[in-house]
Coordinates of C-alpha atoms and ligand atoms in Angstrom, one line a residue:
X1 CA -28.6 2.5 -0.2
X2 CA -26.3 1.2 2.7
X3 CA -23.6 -0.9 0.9
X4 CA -22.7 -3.6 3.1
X5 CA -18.9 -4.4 3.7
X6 CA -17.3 -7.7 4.3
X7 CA -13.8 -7.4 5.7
X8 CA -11.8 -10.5 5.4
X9 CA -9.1 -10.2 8.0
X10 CA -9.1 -9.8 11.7
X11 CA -5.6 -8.7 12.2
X12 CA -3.5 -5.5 13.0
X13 CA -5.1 -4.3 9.1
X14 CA -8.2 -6.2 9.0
X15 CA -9.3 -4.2 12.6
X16 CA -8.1 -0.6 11.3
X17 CA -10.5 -1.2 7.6
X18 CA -13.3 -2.5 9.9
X19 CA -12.9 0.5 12.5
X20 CA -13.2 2.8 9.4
X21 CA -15.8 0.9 8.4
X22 CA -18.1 1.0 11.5
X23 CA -16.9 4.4 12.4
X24 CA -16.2 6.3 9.4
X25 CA -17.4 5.4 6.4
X26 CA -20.9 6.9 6.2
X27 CA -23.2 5.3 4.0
X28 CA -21.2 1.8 4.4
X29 CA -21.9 -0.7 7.3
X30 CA -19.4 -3.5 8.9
X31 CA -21.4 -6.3 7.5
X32 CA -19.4 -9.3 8.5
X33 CA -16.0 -9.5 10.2
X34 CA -14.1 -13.2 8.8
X35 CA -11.0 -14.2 10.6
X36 CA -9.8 -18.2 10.4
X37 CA -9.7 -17.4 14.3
X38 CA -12.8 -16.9 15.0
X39 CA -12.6 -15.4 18.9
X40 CA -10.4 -12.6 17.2
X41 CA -13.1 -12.1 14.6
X42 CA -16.0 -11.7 17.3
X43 CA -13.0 -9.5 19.5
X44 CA -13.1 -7.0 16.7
X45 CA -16.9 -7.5 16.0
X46 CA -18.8 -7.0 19.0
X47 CA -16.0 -3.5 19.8
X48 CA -17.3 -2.3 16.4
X49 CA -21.0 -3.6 16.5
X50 CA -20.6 -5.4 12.9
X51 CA -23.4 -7.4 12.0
X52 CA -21.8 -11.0 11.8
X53 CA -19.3 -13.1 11.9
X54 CA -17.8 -15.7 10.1
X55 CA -14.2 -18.3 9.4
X56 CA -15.2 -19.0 5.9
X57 CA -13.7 -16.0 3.2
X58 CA -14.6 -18.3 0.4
X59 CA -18.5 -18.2 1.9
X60 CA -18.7 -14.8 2.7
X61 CA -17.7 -13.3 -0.4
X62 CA -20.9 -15.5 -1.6
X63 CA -23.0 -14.0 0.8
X64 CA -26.1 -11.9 -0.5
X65 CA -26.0 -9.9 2.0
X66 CA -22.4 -8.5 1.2
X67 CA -22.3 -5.8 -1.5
X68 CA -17.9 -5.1 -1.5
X69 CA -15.3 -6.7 0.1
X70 CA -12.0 -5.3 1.6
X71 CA -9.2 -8.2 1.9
X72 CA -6.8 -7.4 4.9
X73 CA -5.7 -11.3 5.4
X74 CA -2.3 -12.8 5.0
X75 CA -0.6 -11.5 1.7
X76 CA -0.4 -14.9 0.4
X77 CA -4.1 -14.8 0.1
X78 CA -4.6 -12.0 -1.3
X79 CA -4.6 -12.3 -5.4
X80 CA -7.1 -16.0 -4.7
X81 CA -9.8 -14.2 -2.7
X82 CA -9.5 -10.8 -5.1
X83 CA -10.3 -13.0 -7.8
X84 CA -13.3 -14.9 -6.2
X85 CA -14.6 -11.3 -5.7
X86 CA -14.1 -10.8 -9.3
X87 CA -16.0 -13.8 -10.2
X88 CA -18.6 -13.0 -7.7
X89 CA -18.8 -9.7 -9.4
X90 CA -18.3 -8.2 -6.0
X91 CA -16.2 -4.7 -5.8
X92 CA -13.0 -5.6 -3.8
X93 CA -10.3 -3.5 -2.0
X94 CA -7.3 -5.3 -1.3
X95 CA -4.4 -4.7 0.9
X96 CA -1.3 -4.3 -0.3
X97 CA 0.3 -6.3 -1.6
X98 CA -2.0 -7.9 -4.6
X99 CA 0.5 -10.0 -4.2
X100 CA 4.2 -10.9 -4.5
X101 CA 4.0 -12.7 -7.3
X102 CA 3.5 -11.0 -10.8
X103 CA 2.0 -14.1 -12.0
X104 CA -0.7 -14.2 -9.3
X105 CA -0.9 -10.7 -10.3
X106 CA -1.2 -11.0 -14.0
X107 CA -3.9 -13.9 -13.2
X108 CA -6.0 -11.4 -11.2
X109 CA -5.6 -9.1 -14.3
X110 CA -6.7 -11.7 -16.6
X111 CA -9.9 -12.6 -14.5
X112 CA -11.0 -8.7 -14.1
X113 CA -10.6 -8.3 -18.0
X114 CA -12.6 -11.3 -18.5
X115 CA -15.5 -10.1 -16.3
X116 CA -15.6 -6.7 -18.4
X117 CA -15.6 -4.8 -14.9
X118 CA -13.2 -2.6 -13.1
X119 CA -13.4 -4.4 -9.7
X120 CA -10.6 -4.2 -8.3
X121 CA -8.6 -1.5 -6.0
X122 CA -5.8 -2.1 -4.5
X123 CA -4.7 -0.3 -1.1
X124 CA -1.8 1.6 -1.8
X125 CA -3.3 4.4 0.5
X126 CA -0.2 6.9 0.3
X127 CA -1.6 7.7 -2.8
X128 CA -4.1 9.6 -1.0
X129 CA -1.8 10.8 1.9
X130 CA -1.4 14.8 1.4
X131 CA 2.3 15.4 1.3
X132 CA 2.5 12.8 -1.6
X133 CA -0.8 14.6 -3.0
X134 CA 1.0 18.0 -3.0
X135 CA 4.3 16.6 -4.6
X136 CA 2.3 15.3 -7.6
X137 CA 0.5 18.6 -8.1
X138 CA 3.8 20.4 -7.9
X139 CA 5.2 18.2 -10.8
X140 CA 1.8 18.4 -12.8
X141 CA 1.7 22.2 -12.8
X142 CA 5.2 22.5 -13.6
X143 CA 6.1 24.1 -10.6
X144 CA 9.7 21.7 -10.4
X145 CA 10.1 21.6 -14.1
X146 CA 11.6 18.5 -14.9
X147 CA 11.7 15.2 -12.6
X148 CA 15.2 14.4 -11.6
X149 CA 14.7 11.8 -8.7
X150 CA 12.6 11.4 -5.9
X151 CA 14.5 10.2 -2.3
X152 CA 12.3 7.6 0.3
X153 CA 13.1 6.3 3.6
X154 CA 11.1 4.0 5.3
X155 CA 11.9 2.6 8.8
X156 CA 9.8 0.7 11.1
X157 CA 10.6 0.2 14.8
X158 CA 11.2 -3.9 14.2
X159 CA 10.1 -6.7 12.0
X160 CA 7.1 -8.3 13.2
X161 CA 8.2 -11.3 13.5
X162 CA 11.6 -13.4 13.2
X163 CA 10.2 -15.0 9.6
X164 CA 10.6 -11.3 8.1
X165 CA 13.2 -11.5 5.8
X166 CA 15.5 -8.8 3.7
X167 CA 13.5 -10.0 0.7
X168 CA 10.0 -9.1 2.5
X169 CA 11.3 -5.8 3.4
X170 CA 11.1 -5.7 -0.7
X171 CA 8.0 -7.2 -1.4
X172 CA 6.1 -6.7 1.7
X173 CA 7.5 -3.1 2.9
X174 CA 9.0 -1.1 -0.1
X175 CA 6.2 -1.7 -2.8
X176 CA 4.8 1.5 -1.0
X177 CA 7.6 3.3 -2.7
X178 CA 7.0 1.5 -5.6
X179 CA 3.8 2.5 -6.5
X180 CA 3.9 6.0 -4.8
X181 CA 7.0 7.3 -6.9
X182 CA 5.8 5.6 -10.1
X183 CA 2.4 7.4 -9.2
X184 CA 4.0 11.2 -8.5
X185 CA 6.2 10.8 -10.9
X186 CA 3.7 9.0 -13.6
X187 CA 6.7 6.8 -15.0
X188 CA 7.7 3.1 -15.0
X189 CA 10.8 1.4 -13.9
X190 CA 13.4 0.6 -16.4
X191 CA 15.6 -0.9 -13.7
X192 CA 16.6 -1.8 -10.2
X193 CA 19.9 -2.4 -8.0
X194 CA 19.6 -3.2 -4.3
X195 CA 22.4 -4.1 -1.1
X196 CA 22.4 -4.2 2.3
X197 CA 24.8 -2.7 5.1
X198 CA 25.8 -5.5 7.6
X199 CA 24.5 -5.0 11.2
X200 CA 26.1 -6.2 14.3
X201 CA 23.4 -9.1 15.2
X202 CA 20.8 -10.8 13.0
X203 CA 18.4 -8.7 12.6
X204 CA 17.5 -7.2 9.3
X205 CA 19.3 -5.2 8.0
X206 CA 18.3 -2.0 6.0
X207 CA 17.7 -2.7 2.3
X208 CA 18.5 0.5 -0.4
X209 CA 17.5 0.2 -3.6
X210 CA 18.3 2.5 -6.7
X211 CA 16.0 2.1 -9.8
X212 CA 16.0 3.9 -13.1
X213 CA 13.0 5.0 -14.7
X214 CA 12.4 4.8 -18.1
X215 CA 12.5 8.5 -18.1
X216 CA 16.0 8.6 -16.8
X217 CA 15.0 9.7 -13.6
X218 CA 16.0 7.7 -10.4
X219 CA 14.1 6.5 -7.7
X220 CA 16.3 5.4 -4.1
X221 CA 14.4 3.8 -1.4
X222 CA 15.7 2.6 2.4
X223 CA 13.3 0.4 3.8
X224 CA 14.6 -0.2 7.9
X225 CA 12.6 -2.4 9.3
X226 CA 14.5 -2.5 12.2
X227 CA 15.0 1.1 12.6
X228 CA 14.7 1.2 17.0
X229 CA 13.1 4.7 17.6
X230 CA 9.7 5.1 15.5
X231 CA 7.8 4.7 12.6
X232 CA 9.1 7.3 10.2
X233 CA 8.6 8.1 6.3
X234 CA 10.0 10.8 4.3
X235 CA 10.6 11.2 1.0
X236 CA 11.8 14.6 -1.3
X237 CA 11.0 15.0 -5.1
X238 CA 13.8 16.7 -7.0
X239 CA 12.9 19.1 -10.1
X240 CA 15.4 20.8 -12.0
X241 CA 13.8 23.9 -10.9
X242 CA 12.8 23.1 -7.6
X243 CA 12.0 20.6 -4.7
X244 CA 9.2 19.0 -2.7
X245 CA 10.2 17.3 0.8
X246 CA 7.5 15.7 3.3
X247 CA 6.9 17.8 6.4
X248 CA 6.9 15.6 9.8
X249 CA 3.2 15.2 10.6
X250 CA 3.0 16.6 14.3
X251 CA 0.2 17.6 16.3
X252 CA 2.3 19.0 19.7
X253 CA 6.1 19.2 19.9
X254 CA 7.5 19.4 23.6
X255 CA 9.5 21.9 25.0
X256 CA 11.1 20.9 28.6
X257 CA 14.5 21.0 30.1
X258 CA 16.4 23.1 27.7
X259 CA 15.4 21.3 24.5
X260 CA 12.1 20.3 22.3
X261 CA 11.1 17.2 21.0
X262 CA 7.8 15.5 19.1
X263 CA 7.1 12.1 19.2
X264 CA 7.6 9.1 16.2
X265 CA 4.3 6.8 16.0
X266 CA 5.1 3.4 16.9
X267 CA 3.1 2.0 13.2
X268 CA 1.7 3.2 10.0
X269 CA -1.4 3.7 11.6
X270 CA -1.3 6.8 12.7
X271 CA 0.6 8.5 10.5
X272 CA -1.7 7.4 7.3
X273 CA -4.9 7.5 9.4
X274 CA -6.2 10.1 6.9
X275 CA -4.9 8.3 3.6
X276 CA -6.7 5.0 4.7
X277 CA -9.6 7.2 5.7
X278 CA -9.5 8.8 1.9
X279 CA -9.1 5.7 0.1
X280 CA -12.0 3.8 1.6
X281 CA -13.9 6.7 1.2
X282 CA -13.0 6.2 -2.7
X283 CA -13.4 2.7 -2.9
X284 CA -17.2 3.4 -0.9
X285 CA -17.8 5.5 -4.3
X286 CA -16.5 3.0 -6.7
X287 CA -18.7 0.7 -5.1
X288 CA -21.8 3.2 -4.9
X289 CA -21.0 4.6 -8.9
X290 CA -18.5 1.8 -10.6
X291 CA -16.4 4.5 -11.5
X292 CA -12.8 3.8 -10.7
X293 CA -11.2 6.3 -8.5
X294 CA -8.9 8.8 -9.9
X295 CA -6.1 8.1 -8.0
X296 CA -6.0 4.8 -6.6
X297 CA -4.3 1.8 -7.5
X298 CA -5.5 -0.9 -9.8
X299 CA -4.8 -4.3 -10.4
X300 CA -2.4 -2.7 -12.7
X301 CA -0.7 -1.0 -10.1
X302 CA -0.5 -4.0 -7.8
X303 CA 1.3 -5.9 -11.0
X304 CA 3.4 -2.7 -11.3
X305 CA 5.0 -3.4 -7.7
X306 CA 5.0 -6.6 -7.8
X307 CA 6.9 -7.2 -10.9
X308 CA 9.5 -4.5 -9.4
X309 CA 9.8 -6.0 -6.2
X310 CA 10.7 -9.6 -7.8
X311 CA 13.2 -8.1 -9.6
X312 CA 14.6 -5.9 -6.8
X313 CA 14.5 -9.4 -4.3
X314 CA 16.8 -10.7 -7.6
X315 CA 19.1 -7.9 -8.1
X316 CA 19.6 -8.2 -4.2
X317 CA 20.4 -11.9 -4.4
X318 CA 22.7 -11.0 -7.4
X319 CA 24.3 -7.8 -6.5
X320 CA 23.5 -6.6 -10.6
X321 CA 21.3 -3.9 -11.6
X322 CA 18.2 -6.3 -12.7
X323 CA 16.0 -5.0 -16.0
X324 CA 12.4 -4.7 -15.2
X325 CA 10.4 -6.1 -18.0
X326 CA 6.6 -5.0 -17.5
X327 CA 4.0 -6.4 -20.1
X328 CA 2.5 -3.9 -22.3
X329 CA -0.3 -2.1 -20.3
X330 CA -3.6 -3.6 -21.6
X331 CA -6.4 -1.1 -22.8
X332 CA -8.6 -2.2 -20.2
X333 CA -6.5 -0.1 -17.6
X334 CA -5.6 2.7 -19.7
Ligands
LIG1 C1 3.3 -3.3 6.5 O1 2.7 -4.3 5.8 C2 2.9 -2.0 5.9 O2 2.1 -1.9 5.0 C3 3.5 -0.8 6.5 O3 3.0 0.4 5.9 C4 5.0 -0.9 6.4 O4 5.6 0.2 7.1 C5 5.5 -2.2 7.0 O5 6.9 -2.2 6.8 C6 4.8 -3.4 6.3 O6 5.3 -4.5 7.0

């Protein structure tokens, strides 16, 4: 059976889920493309041959003839329309963030407990990416021994737009970090610091952030969203017997005029194109069986980096290392 796929979103995200969609996703069809703005919706609709349109998430996600439903709007929207896919009983897959409040978060929670069904997936794609796949199996098989600390940059070539703030670097930009370490290294945060270097205009400026894990390992992150020349990640997993880094992912390298060079992509997009391709796949099989992918991120999860990212947008207001108090984790996501 074809399961039909709403995508709520028409924007930079929204296109990239509905290309996979159309393109990539066999066994799935681009059901409806929902933007408020509905020229972009029909822009991306008619290049990907989706089957309708629409302006109305709310009226889509009622639809009969929508099976799942991936969320790519604003973040501010995201927790609301995830749980009006819970209470339509409709499989959702919802950008990251879930949301960056914990509260919105733990509400989400609440409503997927209450329908008795794992519904939700939340799209922390690096999971799926395969340098942070082959860190995790290095720590699993005991390869690194013990976890000491794992090391994360993250720099973008500018903010996308002059509203972007050094706290949405934290709850918009690092909760990739947060869930991806907390993921390899399979431990929670016990607490987080955070400051920022001064730059010469007023742009914003890098955030670094040092948390502790319960564990006692620690966790720093340098989100640049700002960072002029490319998009660039990497990250390194410390062991006390050995270490994982991230290899650059090149296809060419050039070699002219007595030196070589590759190029940075200018977004995420092309760097993860294999992650996002991975974890729709996954969420196409949670649809198709109900069973919860292995390795994606749950409601949970999105509560997980939200919660941190709160306390790391405090602990950068207050210059202290903040405590981060999680709720127990309930069965239901065990
Ligand atoms: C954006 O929302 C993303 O998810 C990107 O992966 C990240 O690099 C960027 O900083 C965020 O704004």
């Amino acid at each position: 059976m074809t399961v039909r796929i709403a995508v709520i979103g028409a924007g930079i995200m929204g296109a990239d889920h509905a290309r996979i969609v159309a393109e990539d996703l066999p066994g799935a069809c681009l059901q409806v493309v929902c933007d408020m703005d509905g020229a972009r919706a029909r822009g991306v609709a008619e290049t990907l041959g989706a089957v309708d349109t629409a302006t109305d998430p709310g009226a889509v996600i009622a639809r009969d003839d929508v099976d799942a439903v991936i969320v790519a709007s604003p973040d501010a929207t995201h927790a609301d329309l995830s749980i009006s896919c819970i209470r339509a009983g409709k499989p959702v897959m919802c950008e990251k963030p879930l949301s960056a409040s914990s509260d919105d978060c733990l509400r989400v929670m609440e409503a997927e407990q209450a329908s008795g069904t794992r519904l939700v997936q939340v799209g922390f794609m690096r999971r799926f990416d395969q340098s942070y796949v082959e860190m995790k199996a290095a720590l699993d098989e005991g390869i690194l021994g013990r976890a000491l600390m794992m090391h994360n940059f993250h720099r973008n070539v500018a903010t996308p737009n002059a509203d972007f703030t050094g706290a949405m670097a934290i709850t918009n930009s690092a909760p990739h970090e947060f869930d991806v370490a907390r993921h390899v290294l399979g431990a929670e945060y016990a607490s987080i610091w955070a400051a920022q270097p001064t730059r010469s205009d007023d742009r914003v400026a890098p955030v670094v952030m040092v948390l502790r894990t319960t564990g006692g390992q620690l966790v720093n992150i340098e989100i640049n969203n700002n960072a002029a020349y490319g998009y660039d990640v990497r990250g390194e997993l410390v062991g006390e017997a050995g270490s994982v880094s991230m290899a650059p992912v090149l296809h060419s390298r050039l070699d002219s005029a007595l030196s070589n060079s590759s190029r940075y992509d200018a977004d995420w997009r092309g760097r993860y194109a294999e992650a996002y391709r991975r974890q729709n796949r996954a969420f196409l099989r949670f649809v198709e069986t109900g069973r919860f992918p292995d390795i994606a991120a749950s409601a949970w999860d999105g509560y997980a980096a939200a919660l941190v990212a709160e306390t790391g947008v405090k602990a950068l207001a207050t210059g202290n290392t903040e405590p981060v108090r999680m709720i127990d984790r309930p069965a239901f996501y065990a």
